[in-house]
């Protein structure tokens, strides 16, 4: 059924002040949105008079309060067009509720994430194209562009007993205990050949992502999974929200099938180059219409330099036929007593 209808509305506060985002949506969609946001975003039911930074809501039937809003139409991969209205003065983003409920939830959660990322970027948080796995609340951040083997490494680590934090969207922030890596609510795209190489059972699983609601075996070259679906496939605990960072790993596939799988320590300059190449803007392609609503994004050069100075970094040379061996090496970084949680300079 298209359209969510007005019905009873629920107001959720997502994240923490000063950058908390209110999410206003029909009660029928409330549990689905909460399930996608948690554990990465703190969610609680609030009233309209409680403090917020921005607000994300759905349209309602015969809504006539959008005359002063700016209309934008965006389209995610494999998704129908979605109309969005923004109003920087009211600090409000409105999502069209004319599509089926699961798609509306997907867009609501997506733009809550976008707004929270904008807020957190103002507080010296470094956003990276990478993922993270953890064990006992200590993690390894795995960085790399498309084709580097990042997702293959992460899924292999789950089969080796580590916990999932993030795949494509991780941020680093300095704390008194060291650098912490934080995951964000985002679906995971996994190649079928990766799942097959790791002997992951595909037969009993049906994907719940609204753009990809099919059995995994029928999903084509890539399957889009929610983090909880990925951890279920690999028999791991539910996703973890964050962990202290012990190491950075930059995977590459070996040039030859006979090349040895290995971890190579990186000098600070090489680590800095890798970090800089994998730093991502807070506002991506379908989000740039929001750029006029905010000050320019802060420079990340100083943050990258500090992270490169303070967190050990490694090049992981891996082979697709030996993903479990790569995972064991990453797990070894967490179990090696010589690898301690890096301290974080206050600067």
Coordinates of C-alpha atoms in Angstrom, one line a residue:
X1 CA 0.0 0.0 0.0
X2 CA 1.4 3.4 -0.9
X3 CA 1.2 6.3 1.5
X4 CA 1.5 6.0 5.3
X5 CA -1.5 8.0 6.2
X6 CA -1.5 10.5 9.1
X7 CA -2.9 8.4 12.0
X8 CA -1.2 8.9 15.3
X9 CA 2.3 10.5 15.1
X10 CA 5.3 9.6 17.3
X11 CA 8.2 12.0 18.0
X12 CA 11.6 10.5 18.6
X13 CA 14.7 12.3 19.6
X14 CA 17.7 10.8 17.8
X15 CA 21.1 11.4 19.1
X16 CA 22.3 13.8 21.8
X17 CA 22.2 17.6 22.2
X18 CA 23.4 19.9 20.9
X19 CA 22.8 18.1 17.6
X20 CA 19.8 16.0 18.5
X21 CA 17.4 15.4 15.6
X22 CA 13.7 15.0 16.1
X23 CA 12.0 12.4 13.9
X24 CA 8.2 12.8 13.6
X25 CA 6.5 9.9 11.8
X26 CA 3.3 7.8 11.9
X27 CA 3.1 5.4 14.8
X28 CA 2.9 2.5 12.4
X29 CA 6.4 3.2 11.2
X30 CA 7.9 3.9 14.6
X31 CA 9.3 0.5 15.4
X32 CA 10.8 0.0 12.0
X33 CA 12.7 3.3 12.2
X34 CA 13.9 2.6 15.7
X35 CA 15.2 -0.8 14.6
X36 CA 17.3 0.7 11.8
X37 CA 18.7 3.5 14.0
X38 CA 19.7 1.5 17.0
X39 CA 22.3 0.7 18.3
X40 CA 24.1 3.4 16.4
X41 CA 21.9 6.3 17.4
X42 CA 20.3 6.9 20.8
X43 CA 16.5 7.0 20.4
X44 CA 13.9 8.1 22.9
X45 CA 10.3 9.3 22.7
X46 CA 9.9 13.0 23.4
X47 CA 7.4 15.9 23.1
X48 CA 7.5 18.8 20.7
X49 CA 8.7 21.3 23.4
X50 CA 11.9 19.4 24.0
X51 CA 15.1 20.8 22.6
X52 CA 16.3 19.8 19.1
X53 CA 18.7 20.9 16.4
X54 CA 16.9 19.8 13.3
X55 CA 13.6 18.0 12.6
X56 CA 12.8 15.3 10.0
X57 CA 9.2 14.5 9.4
X58 CA 6.8 13.0 6.8
X59 CA 4.2 15.0 4.9
X60 CA 0.6 14.5 5.9
X61 CA -2.5 14.4 3.7
X62 CA -3.5 17.9 2.4
X63 CA -0.4 19.3 4.0
X64 CA -0.3 23.0 3.1
X65 CA 2.6 24.1 5.2
X66 CA 5.3 23.6 2.6
X67 CA 5.0 26.8 0.6
X68 CA 8.2 28.3 2.0
X69 CA 10.1 25.0 1.8
X70 CA 12.6 24.2 -1.0
X71 CA 11.5 21.1 -3.0
X72 CA 14.2 18.6 -4.1
X73 CA 13.7 15.2 -5.8
X74 CA 16.4 12.5 -5.1
X75 CA 16.8 8.9 -6.2
X76 CA 18.8 6.3 -4.5
X77 CA 20.2 3.3 -6.4
X78 CA 17.4 0.9 -7.2
X79 CA 14.8 3.2 -5.5
X80 CA 12.0 5.3 -6.9
X81 CA 12.3 9.1 -6.8
X82 CA 11.6 10.7 -3.5
X83 CA 10.5 14.3 -2.9
X84 CA 12.0 16.2 0.0
X85 CA 11.3 19.7 1.3
X86 CA 13.9 21.6 3.3
X87 CA 13.6 24.8 5.3
X88 CA 16.8 26.0 6.9
X89 CA 15.1 28.7 9.0
X90 CA 12.8 26.2 10.6
X91 CA 15.6 23.6 10.6
X92 CA 13.3 21.1 9.1
X93 CA 13.4 18.4 6.4
X94 CA 10.1 16.9 5.2
X95 CA 9.9 13.5 3.4
X96 CA 7.1 12.6 1.0
X97 CA 4.9 9.8 2.5
X98 CA 3.4 8.9 -0.8
X99 CA 5.6 5.8 -1.3
X100 CA 5.2 2.5 0.5
X101 CA 6.0 2.6 4.2
X102 CA 9.3 0.7 4.2
X103 CA 10.8 3.2 1.6
X104 CA 9.5 6.2 3.7
X105 CA 11.3 4.7 6.7
X106 CA 14.5 4.2 4.7
X107 CA 14.6 7.9 3.7
X108 CA 13.6 9.1 7.2
X109 CA 16.5 7.1 8.8
X110 CA 18.9 8.1 6.0
X111 CA 18.4 11.8 6.5
X112 CA 18.4 11.6 10.3
X113 CA 21.9 10.0 9.8
X114 CA 22.9 12.8 7.4
X115 CA 21.9 15.5 9.8
X116 CA 23.6 13.9 12.7
X117 CA 26.8 13.5 10.7
X118 CA 26.7 17.2 9.8
X119 CA 26.5 18.0 13.5
X120 CA 29.2 15.6 14.6
X121 CA 31.6 17.0 11.9
X122 CA 31.6 20.3 13.8
X123 CA 33.0 18.5 16.9
X124 CA 36.3 17.3 15.4
X125 CA 35.0 13.9 14.1
X126 CA 36.7 12.4 11.1
X127 CA 34.4 10.6 8.6
X128 CA 35.9 7.8 6.6
X129 CA 35.0 5.5 3.8
X130 CA 35.7 2.4 5.8
X131 CA 34.3 -0.1 8.2
X132 CA 35.2 -1.6 11.6
X133 CA 35.2 -4.9 13.5
X134 CA 35.7 -5.3 17.2
X135 CA 36.4 -7.7 20.0
X136 CA 35.9 -6.9 23.7
X137 CA 35.2 -3.2 22.7
X138 CA 38.5 -2.8 20.9
X139 CA 38.4 -2.4 17.2
X140 CA 40.3 -2.3 13.9
X141 CA 39.2 0.2 11.3
X142 CA 39.4 -1.2 7.7
X143 CA 39.7 1.5 5.0
X144 CA 39.5 1.3 1.2
X145 CA 37.7 2.3 -1.9
X146 CA 35.5 0.1 -4.1
X147 CA 37.4 -3.1 -5.1
X148 CA 40.0 -2.9 -2.4
X149 CA 38.5 -5.9 -0.5
X150 CA 37.2 -3.9 2.5
X151 CA 33.8 -5.6 2.7
X152 CA 35.4 -9.0 2.0
X153 CA 37.8 -8.5 4.9
X154 CA 35.0 -7.4 7.2
X155 CA 32.7 -10.3 6.5
X156 CA 35.6 -12.7 6.9
X157 CA 36.3 -11.2 10.3
X158 CA 32.8 -11.9 11.4
X159 CA 33.2 -15.5 10.4
X160 CA 36.4 -15.5 12.5
X161 CA 34.5 -14.4 15.6
X162 CA 34.8 -10.6 15.6
X163 CA 31.8 -8.3 16.0
X164 CA 30.5 -5.9 13.3
X165 CA 30.6 -2.2 13.9
X166 CA 30.4 -0.7 10.4
X167 CA 31.1 -1.3 6.7
X168 CA 31.0 1.8 4.6
X169 CA 30.5 4.6 7.1
X170 CA 32.8 4.9 10.1
X171 CA 33.9 8.0 12.0
X172 CA 36.8 8.6 14.5
X173 CA 36.6 10.8 17.5
X174 CA 39.1 11.5 20.2
X175 CA 38.1 10.5 23.8
X176 CA 40.0 10.5 27.1
X177 CA 40.5 6.8 26.6
X178 CA 41.8 7.0 23.1
X179 CA 40.4 7.2 19.6
X180 CA 36.9 5.7 19.3
X181 CA 35.4 4.4 16.1
X182 CA 31.7 4.9 15.6
X183 CA 29.4 3.1 13.2
X184 CA 26.4 4.7 11.6
X185 CA 23.0 3.2 10.5
X186 CA 23.6 2.2 7.0
X187 CA 22.9 -0.9 4.8
X188 CA 25.7 -3.2 3.7
X189 CA 26.3 -4.2 0.1
X190 CA 28.0 -7.6 -0.1
X191 CA 29.1 -9.4 -3.2
X192 CA 27.6 -12.8 -3.7
X193 CA 31.0 -14.3 -4.4
X194 CA 32.2 -13.1 -1.0
X195 CA 29.4 -14.9 0.8
X196 CA 30.1 -18.0 -1.3
X197 CA 33.8 -17.9 -0.7
X198 CA 33.2 -17.9 3.1
X199 CA 30.6 -20.7 2.9
X200 CA 27.8 -18.5 4.2
X201 CA 24.4 -20.2 3.8
X202 CA 22.2 -18.2 1.5
X203 CA 19.1 -20.4 1.1
X204 CA 17.0 -19.4 4.1
X205 CA 17.5 -15.7 4.0
X206 CA 15.1 -13.1 2.5
X207 CA 16.4 -9.5 2.4
X208 CA 14.3 -6.8 4.1
X209 CA 15.8 -3.7 2.4
X210 CA 12.9 -2.0 0.6
X211 CA 15.0 -1.7 -2.6
X212 CA 16.0 -5.4 -2.5
X213 CA 13.3 -7.5 -0.9
X214 CA 14.2 -10.8 -2.5
X215 CA 15.9 -14.0 -1.4
X216 CA 19.7 -13.5 -1.2
X217 CA 20.3 -16.0 -4.0
X218 CA 18.1 -14.0 -6.3
X219 CA 19.7 -10.6 -5.5
X220 CA 22.1 -10.5 -8.4
X221 CA 25.8 -9.8 -8.0
X222 CA 25.4 -7.9 -4.7
X223 CA 23.1 -8.4 -1.8
X224 CA 22.0 -5.3 0.3
X225 CA 21.7 -6.3 3.9
X226 CA 20.9 -4.4 7.1
X227 CA 23.7 -4.8 9.7
X228 CA 21.5 -7.1 11.8
X229 CA 20.9 -9.3 8.8
X230 CA 24.7 -9.6 8.2
X231 CA 25.4 -10.5 11.8
X232 CA 22.6 -13.0 11.7
X233 CA 24.1 -14.6 8.5
X234 CA 27.5 -14.9 10.2
X235 CA 26.1 -16.1 13.6
X236 CA 27.5 -13.1 15.4
X237 CA 26.1 -10.9 18.2
X238 CA 24.0 -7.8 17.2
X239 CA 26.0 -4.9 15.7
X240 CA 28.1 -2.9 18.1
X241 CA 27.9 0.9 18.0
X242 CA 31.5 1.8 18.7
X243 CA 34.9 0.6 20.0
X244 CA 38.3 2.0 20.9
X245 CA 40.6 1.8 17.8
X246 CA 43.7 -0.3 18.1
X247 CA 44.8 -0.2 14.4
X248 CA 44.0 1.0 10.9
X249 CA 44.2 -1.6 8.1
X250 CA 44.3 -0.8 4.3
X251 CA 43.5 -4.0 2.4
X252 CA 44.6 -4.7 -1.2
X253 CA 44.4 -7.8 -3.2
X254 CA 47.6 -9.5 -4.1
X255 CA 48.9 -9.1 -7.6
X256 CA 49.6 -12.8 -8.0
X257 CA 47.8 -15.9 -6.7
X258 CA 51.1 -17.1 -5.2
X259 CA 51.7 -13.9 -3.3
X260 CA 51.8 -14.3 0.5
X261 CA 49.0 -13.0 2.6
X262 CA 50.6 -10.5 5.1
X263 CA 50.3 -7.4 7.2
X264 CA 52.9 -4.7 6.5
X265 CA 53.3 -1.9 9.0
X266 CA 53.0 1.6 7.4
X267 CA 55.0 4.6 8.1
X268 CA 53.1 7.7 9.2
X269 CA 53.3 9.4 5.8
X270 CA 51.8 6.4 4.1
X271 CA 49.1 6.1 6.7
X272 CA 48.3 9.8 6.2
X273 CA 48.0 9.3 2.5
X274 CA 45.6 6.4 3.0
X275 CA 43.5 8.4 5.5
X276 CA 43.3 11.4 3.2
X277 CA 42.3 9.3 0.2
X278 CA 39.5 7.7 2.3
X279 CA 38.1 10.8 3.9
X280 CA 34.6 11.4 2.8
X281 CA 32.5 14.6 2.7
X282 CA 29.7 14.8 5.2
X283 CA 27.1 15.5 2.5
X284 CA 27.2 13.0 -0.4
X285 CA 25.6 13.1 -3.9
X286 CA 21.9 13.0 -2.9
X287 CA 22.5 15.2 0.1
X288 CA 24.2 18.2 -1.4
X289 CA 21.0 20.1 -1.7
X290 CA 21.3 20.6 2.1
X291 CA 24.7 22.4 1.7
X292 CA 23.2 25.9 1.7
X293 CA 21.7 25.1 5.1
X294 CA 25.0 24.8 6.9
X295 CA 28.5 26.5 7.1
X296 CA 31.2 25.0 4.9
X297 CA 32.5 21.6 6.0
X298 CA 35.6 22.0 8.2
X299 CA 39.0 21.0 7.0
X300 CA 40.0 17.5 8.0
X301 CA 43.7 17.9 7.4
X302 CA 44.7 18.3 11.0
X303 CA 42.5 15.5 12.2
X304 CA 44.0 13.1 9.6
X305 CA 47.5 14.1 10.7
X306 CA 46.8 13.4 14.3
X307 CA 45.1 10.0 13.6
X308 CA 48.1 9.0 11.4
X309 CA 50.5 10.0 14.1
X310 CA 48.7 8.2 16.9
X311 CA 47.1 5.0 15.5
X312 CA 49.3 2.2 14.1
X313 CA 48.5 1.5 10.4
X314 CA 49.0 -1.6 8.2
X315 CA 48.8 -2.6 4.6
X316 CA 46.9 -6.0 4.4
X317 CA 47.9 -7.9 1.3
X318 CA 45.2 -10.5 0.8
X319 CA 43.9 -13.1 -1.6
X320 CA 40.3 -13.8 -2.3
X321 CA 41.0 -17.5 -1.9
X322 CA 42.4 -16.9 1.6
X323 CA 40.0 -14.5 3.2
X324 CA 40.0 -16.4 6.5
X325 CA 43.8 -16.1 6.7
X326 CA 43.4 -12.3 6.3
X327 CA 40.7 -12.3 9.1
X328 CA 43.0 -14.2 11.4
X329 CA 45.7 -11.6 10.9
X330 CA 43.3 -8.8 11.7
X331 CA 42.0 -10.6 14.8
X332 CA 45.7 -11.0 15.8
X333 CA 46.0 -7.2 16.0
X334 CA 43.4 -7.2 18.7
X335 CA 44.8 -10.2 20.7
X336 CA 48.5 -9.2 20.5
X337 CA 49.4 -7.7 23.9
X338 CA 52.1 -5.6 22.2
X339 CA 49.3 -3.7 20.4
X340 CA 47.9 -1.3 22.9
X341 CA 45.1 1.2 22.6
X342 CA 46.8 4.3 21.2
X343 CA 46.6 7.4 23.3
X344 CA 45.0 10.5 21.9
X345 CA 46.7 13.9 22.0
X346 CA 44.5 16.8 23.1
X347 CA 44.8 19.4 20.4

